[in-house]
C-alpha positions as YAML, in Angstrom:
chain: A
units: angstrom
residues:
- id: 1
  name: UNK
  ca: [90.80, 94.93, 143.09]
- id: 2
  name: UNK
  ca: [91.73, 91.16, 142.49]
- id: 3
  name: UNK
  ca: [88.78, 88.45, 143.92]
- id: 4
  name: UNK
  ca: [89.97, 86.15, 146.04]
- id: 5
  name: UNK
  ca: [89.46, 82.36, 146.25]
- id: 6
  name: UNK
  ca: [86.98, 81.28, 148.21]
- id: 7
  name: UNK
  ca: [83.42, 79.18, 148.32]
- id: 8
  name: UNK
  ca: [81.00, 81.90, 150.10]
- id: 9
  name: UNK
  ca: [79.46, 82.87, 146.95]
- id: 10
  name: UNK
  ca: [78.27, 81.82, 143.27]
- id: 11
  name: UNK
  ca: [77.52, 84.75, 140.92]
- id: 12
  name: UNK
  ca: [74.47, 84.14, 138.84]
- id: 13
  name: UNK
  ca: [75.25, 83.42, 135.23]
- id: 14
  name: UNK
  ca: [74.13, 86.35, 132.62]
- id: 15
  name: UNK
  ca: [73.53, 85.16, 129.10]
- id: 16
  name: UNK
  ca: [73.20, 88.93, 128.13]
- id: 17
  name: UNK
  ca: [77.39, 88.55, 128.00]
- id: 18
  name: UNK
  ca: [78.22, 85.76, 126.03]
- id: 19
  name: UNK
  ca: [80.38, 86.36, 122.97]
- id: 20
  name: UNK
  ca: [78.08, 86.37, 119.61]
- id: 21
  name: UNK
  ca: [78.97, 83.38, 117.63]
- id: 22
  name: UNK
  ca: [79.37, 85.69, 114.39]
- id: 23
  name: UNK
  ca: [81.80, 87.57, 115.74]
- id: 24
  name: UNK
  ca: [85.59, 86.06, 114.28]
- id: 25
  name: UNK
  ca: [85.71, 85.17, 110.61]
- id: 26
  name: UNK
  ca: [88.32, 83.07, 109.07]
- id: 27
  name: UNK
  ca: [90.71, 84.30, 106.56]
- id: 28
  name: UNK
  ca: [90.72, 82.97, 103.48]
- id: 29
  name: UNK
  ca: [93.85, 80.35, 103.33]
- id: 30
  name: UNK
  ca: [94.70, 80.80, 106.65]
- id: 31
  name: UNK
  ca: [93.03, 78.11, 108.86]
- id: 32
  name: UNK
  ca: [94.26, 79.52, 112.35]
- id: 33
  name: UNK
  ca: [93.45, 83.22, 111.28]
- id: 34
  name: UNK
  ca: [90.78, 84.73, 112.37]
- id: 35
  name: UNK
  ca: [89.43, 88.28, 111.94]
- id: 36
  name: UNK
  ca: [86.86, 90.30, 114.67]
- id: 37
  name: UNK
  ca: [84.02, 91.39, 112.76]
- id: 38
  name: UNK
  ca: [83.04, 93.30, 116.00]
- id: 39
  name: UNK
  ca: [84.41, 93.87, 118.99]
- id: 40
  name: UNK
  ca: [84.60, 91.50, 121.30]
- id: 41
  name: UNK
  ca: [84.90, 91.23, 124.84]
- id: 42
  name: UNK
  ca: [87.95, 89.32, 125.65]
- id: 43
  name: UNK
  ca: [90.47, 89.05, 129.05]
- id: 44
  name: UNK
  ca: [94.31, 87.82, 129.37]
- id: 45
  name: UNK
  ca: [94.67, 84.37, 130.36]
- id: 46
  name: UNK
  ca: [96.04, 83.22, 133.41]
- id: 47
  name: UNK
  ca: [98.65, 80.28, 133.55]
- id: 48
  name: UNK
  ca: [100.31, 81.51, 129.92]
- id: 49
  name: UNK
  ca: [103.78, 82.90, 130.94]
- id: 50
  name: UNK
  ca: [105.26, 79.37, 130.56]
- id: 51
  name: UNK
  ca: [104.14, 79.17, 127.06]
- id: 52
  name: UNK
  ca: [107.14, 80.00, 124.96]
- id: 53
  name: UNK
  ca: [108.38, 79.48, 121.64]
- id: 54
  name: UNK
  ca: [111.98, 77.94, 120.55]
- id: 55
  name: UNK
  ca: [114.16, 80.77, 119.42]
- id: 56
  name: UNK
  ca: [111.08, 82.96, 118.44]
- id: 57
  name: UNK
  ca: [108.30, 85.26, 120.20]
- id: 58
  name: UNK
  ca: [104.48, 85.42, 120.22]
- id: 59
  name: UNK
  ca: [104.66, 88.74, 118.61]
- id: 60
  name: UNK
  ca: [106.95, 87.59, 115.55]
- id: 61
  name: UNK
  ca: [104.93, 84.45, 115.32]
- id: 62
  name: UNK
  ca: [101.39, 86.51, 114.91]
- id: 63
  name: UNK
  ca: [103.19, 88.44, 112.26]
- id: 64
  name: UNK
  ca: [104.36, 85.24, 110.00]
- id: 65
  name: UNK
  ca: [101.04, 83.54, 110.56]
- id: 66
  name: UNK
  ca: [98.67, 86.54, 109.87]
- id: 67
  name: UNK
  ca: [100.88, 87.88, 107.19]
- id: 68
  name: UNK
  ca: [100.16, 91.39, 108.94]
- id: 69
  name: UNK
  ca: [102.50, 93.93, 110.55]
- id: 70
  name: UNK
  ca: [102.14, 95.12, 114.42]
- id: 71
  name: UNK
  ca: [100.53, 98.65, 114.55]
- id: 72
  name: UNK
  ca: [98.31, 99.63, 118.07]
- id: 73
  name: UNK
  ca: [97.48, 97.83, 120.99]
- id: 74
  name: UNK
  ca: [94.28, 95.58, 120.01]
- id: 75
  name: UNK
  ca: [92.38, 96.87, 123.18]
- id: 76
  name: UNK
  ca: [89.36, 99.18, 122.28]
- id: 77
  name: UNK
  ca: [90.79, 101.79, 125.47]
- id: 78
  name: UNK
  ca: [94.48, 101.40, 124.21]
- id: 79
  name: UNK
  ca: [96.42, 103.54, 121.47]
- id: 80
  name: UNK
  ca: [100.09, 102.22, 122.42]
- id: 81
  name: UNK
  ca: [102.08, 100.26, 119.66]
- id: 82
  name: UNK
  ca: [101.60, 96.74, 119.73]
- id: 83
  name: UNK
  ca: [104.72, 94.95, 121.24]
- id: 84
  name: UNK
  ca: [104.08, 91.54, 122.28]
- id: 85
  name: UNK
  ca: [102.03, 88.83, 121.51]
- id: 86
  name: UNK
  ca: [99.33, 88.10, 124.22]
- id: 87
  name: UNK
  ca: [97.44, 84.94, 124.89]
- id: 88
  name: UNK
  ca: [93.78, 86.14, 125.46]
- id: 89
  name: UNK
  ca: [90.83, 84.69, 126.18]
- id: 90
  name: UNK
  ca: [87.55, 85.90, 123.38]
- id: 91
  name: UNK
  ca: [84.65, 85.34, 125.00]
- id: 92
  name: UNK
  ca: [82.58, 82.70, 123.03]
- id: 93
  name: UNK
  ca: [85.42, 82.02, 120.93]
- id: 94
  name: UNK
  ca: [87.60, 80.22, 123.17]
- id: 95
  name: UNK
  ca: [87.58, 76.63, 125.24]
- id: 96
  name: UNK
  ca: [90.17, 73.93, 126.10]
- id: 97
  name: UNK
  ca: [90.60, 73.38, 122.55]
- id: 98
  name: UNK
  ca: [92.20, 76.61, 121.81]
- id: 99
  name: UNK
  ca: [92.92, 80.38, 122.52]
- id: 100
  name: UNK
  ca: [94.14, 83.26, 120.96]
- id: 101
  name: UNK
  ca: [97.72, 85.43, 120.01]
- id: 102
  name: UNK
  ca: [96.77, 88.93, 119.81]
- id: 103
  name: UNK
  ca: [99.29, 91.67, 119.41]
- id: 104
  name: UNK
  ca: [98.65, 94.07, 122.44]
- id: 105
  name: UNK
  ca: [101.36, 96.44, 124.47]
- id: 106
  name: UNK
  ca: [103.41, 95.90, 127.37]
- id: 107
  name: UNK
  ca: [100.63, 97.03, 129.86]
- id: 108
  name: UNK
  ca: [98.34, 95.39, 128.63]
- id: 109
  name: UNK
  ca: [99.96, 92.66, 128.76]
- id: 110
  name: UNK
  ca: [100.77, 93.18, 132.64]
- id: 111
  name: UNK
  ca: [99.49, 89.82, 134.72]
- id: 112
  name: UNK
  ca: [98.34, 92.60, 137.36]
- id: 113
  name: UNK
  ca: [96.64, 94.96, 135.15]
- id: 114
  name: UNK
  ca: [93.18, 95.07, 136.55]
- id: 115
  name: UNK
  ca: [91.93, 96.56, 133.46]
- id: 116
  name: UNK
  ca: [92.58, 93.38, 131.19]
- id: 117
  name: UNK
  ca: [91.48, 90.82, 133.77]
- id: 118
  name: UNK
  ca: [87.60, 89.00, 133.60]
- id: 119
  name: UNK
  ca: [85.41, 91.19, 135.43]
- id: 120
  name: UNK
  ca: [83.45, 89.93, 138.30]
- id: 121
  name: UNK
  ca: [80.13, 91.82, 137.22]
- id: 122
  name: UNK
  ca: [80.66, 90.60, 133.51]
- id: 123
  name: UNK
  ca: [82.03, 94.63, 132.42]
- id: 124
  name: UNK
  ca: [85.31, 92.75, 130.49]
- id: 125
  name: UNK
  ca: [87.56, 94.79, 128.55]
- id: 126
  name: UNK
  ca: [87.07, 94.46, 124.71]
- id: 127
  name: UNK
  ca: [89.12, 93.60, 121.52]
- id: 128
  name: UNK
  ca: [88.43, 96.05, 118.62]
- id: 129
  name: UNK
  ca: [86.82, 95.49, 115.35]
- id: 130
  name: UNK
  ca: [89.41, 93.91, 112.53]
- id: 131
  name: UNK
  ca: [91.92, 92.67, 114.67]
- id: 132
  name: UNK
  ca: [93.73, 89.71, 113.59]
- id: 133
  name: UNK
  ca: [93.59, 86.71, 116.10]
- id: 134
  name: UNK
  ca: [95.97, 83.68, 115.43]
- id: 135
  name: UNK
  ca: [94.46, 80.64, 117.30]
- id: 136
  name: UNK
  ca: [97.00, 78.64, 119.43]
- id: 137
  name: UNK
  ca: [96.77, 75.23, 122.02]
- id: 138
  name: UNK
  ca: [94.87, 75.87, 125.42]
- id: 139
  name: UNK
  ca: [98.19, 74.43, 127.64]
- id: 140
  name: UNK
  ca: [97.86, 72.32, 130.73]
- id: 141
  name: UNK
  ca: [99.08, 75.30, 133.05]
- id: 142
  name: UNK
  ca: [96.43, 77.98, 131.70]
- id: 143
  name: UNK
  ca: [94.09, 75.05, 132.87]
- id: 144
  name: UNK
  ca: [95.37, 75.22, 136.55]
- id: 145
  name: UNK
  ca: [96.14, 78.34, 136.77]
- id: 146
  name: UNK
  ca: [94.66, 80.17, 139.57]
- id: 147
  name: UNK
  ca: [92.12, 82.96, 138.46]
- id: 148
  name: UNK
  ca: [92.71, 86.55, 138.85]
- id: 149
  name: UNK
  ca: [89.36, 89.00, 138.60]
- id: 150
  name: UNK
  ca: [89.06, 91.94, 139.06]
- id: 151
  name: UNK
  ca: [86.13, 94.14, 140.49]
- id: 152
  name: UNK
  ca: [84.90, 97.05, 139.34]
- id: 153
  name: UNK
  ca: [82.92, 97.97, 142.79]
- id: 154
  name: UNK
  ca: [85.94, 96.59, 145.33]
- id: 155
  name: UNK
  ca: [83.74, 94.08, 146.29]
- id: 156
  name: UNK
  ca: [84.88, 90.12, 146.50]
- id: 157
  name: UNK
  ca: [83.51, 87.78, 143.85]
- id: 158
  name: UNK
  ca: [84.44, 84.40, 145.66]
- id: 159
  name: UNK
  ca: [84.44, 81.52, 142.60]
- id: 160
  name: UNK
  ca: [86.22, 78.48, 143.86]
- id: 161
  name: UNK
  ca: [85.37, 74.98, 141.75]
- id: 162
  name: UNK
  ca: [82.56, 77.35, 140.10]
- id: 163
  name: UNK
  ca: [85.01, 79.47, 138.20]
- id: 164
  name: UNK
  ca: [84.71, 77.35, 134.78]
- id: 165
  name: UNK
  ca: [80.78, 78.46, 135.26]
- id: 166
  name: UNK
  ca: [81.65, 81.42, 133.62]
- id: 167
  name: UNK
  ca: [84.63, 81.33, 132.30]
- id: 168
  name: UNK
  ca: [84.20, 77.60, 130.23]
- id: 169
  name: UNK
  ca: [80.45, 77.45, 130.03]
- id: 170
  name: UNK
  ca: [80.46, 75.25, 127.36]
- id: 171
  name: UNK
  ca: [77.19, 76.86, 125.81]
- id: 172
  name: UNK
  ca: [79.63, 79.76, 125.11]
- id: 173
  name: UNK
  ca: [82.47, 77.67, 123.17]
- id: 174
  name: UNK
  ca: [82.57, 77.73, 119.39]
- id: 175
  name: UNK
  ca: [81.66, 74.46, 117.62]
- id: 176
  name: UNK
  ca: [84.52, 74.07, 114.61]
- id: 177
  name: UNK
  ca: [83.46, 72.40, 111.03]
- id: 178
  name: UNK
  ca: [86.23, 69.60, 111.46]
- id: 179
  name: UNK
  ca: [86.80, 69.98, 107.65]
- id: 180
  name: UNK
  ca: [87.63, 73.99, 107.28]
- id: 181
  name: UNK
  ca: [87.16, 75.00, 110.74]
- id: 182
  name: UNK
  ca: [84.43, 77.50, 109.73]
- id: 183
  name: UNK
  ca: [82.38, 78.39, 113.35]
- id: 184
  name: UNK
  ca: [79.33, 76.27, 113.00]
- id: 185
  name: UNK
  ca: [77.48, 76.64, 116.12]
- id: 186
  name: UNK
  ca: [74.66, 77.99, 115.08]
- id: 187
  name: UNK
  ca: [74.26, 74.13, 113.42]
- id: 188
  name: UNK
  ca: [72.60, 71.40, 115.06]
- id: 189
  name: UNK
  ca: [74.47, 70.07, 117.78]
- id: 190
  name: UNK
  ca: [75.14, 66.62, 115.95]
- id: 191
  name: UNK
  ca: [76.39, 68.10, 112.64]
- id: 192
  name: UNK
  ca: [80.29, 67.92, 112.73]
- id: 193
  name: UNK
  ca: [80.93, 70.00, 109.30]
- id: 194
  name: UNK
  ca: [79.29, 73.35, 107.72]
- id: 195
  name: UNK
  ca: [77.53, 72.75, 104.48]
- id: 196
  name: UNK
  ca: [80.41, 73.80, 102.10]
- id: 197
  name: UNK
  ca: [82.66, 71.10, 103.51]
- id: 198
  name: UNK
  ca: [79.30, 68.27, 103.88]
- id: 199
  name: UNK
  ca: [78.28, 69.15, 99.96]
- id: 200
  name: UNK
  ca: [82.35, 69.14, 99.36]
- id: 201
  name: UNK
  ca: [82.16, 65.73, 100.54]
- id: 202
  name: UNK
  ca: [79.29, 64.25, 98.93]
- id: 203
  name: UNK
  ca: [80.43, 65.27, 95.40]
- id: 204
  name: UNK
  ca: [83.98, 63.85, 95.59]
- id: 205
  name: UNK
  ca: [81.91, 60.39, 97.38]
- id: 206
  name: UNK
  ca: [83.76, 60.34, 100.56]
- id: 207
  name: UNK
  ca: [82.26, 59.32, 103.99]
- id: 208
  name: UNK
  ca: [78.93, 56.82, 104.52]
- id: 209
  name: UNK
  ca: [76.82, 57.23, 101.14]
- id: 210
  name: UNK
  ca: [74.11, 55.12, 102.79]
- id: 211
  name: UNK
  ca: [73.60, 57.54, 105.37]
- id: 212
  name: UNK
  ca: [74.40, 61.05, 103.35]
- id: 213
  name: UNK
  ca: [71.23, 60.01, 101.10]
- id: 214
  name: UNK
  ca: [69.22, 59.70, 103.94]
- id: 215
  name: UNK
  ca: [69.99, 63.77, 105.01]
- id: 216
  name: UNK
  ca: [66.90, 65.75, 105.79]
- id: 217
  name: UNK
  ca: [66.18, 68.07, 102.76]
- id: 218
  name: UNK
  ca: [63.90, 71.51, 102.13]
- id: 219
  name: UNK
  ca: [60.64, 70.46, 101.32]
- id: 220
  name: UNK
  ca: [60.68, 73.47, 99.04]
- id: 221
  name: UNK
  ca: [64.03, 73.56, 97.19]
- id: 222
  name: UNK
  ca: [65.95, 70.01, 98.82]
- id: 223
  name: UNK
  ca: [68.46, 72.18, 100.48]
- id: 224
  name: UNK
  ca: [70.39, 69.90, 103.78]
...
């Protein structure tokens, strides 16, 4: 059933159901393209029915930037043919500064479908394994949107101004190389780049010499 609104009660956050950081590789050439290397446990966002594209849909637009043909439904549970393109929510892959186009059915797609809504006790539906996920702009309305759960035991979650506690933790965003985009968040939290695009850098001279040479280095083989 969908959870109400309310301020009566804070769930208790559970690590155990964050999104593994490994999950999504890029493909090769295509910065926005990612691939699930697992499946993942991801939800349809609220707010995105007034995000629409000029004389094209979210379905045809996966298809030219993925280079890949619609076949099923990307939900593990779900063997219909893909028909539309869905904005959805990956679980540790997602934040303000970006979500996802997956290609996913009709019903699926469904605002009210209780199956492919965030789950109050953390049991969220799942994306399957090699799906291609085309990464799009986090809009102003998905932001405001009121949030629809469901509940797996009928019970009321009530969420209120705590609702970005689980669904925005930011411990559970991806951090982005700003170079190639590359997930890099199992890096220290003040390195902006991975260490293709830092070496990359380096060898063609641009950024702050001065403080490149002064990188901390492998006592054993001077690896960053």
């Amino acid at each position: 059933m969908p959870v109400f609104v309310g301020q009566n009660h804070v769930p208790e956050y559970d690590p155990s159901h964050r999104g593994n950081a490994a999950g999504l590789k890029k493909v090769k050439g295509k910065c926005e393209v990612f691939r699930l290397q697992q499946d993942l446990q991801a939800w349809n966002i609220d707010g995105s029915s007034s995000d629409k594209l000029y004389k094209t849909s979210w379905i045809k637009y996966w298809e030219q930037m993925s280079g890949s043909g619609r076949r099923r439904c990307a939900f593990t549970t779900c063997n219909s043919n893909a028909e539309l393109g869905g904005h959805i929510w990956i679980k540790g892959h997602s934040s303000r500064r970006g979500v996802w186009i997956v290609p996913i059915c009709k019903k699926c797609n469904y605002c009210e479908n209780e199956n492919r809504k965030r789950n109050a006790q953390g049991q969220h539906p799942f994306l399957r394994q090699g799906t291609l996920v085309v990464r799009t702009e986090y809009t102003d309305d998905m932001a405001s949107a009121e949030r629809r759960v469901s509940s797996c035991d009928g019970d009321p979650m009530w969420v209120d101004d705590y609702d970005d506690y689980l669904e925005y933790d930011e411990d559970d965003w991806e951090r982005q190389c700003e170079g190639c985009s590359d997930d890099i968040s199992d890096r220290p939290p003040n390195h902006s780049v991975c260490l293709n695009c830092y070496h990359s850098r380096r060898s063609s001279g641009g950024g702050d010499t001065s403080k490149r040479s002064r990188g901390r280095r492998c006592e054993g083989c001077s690896d960053d």
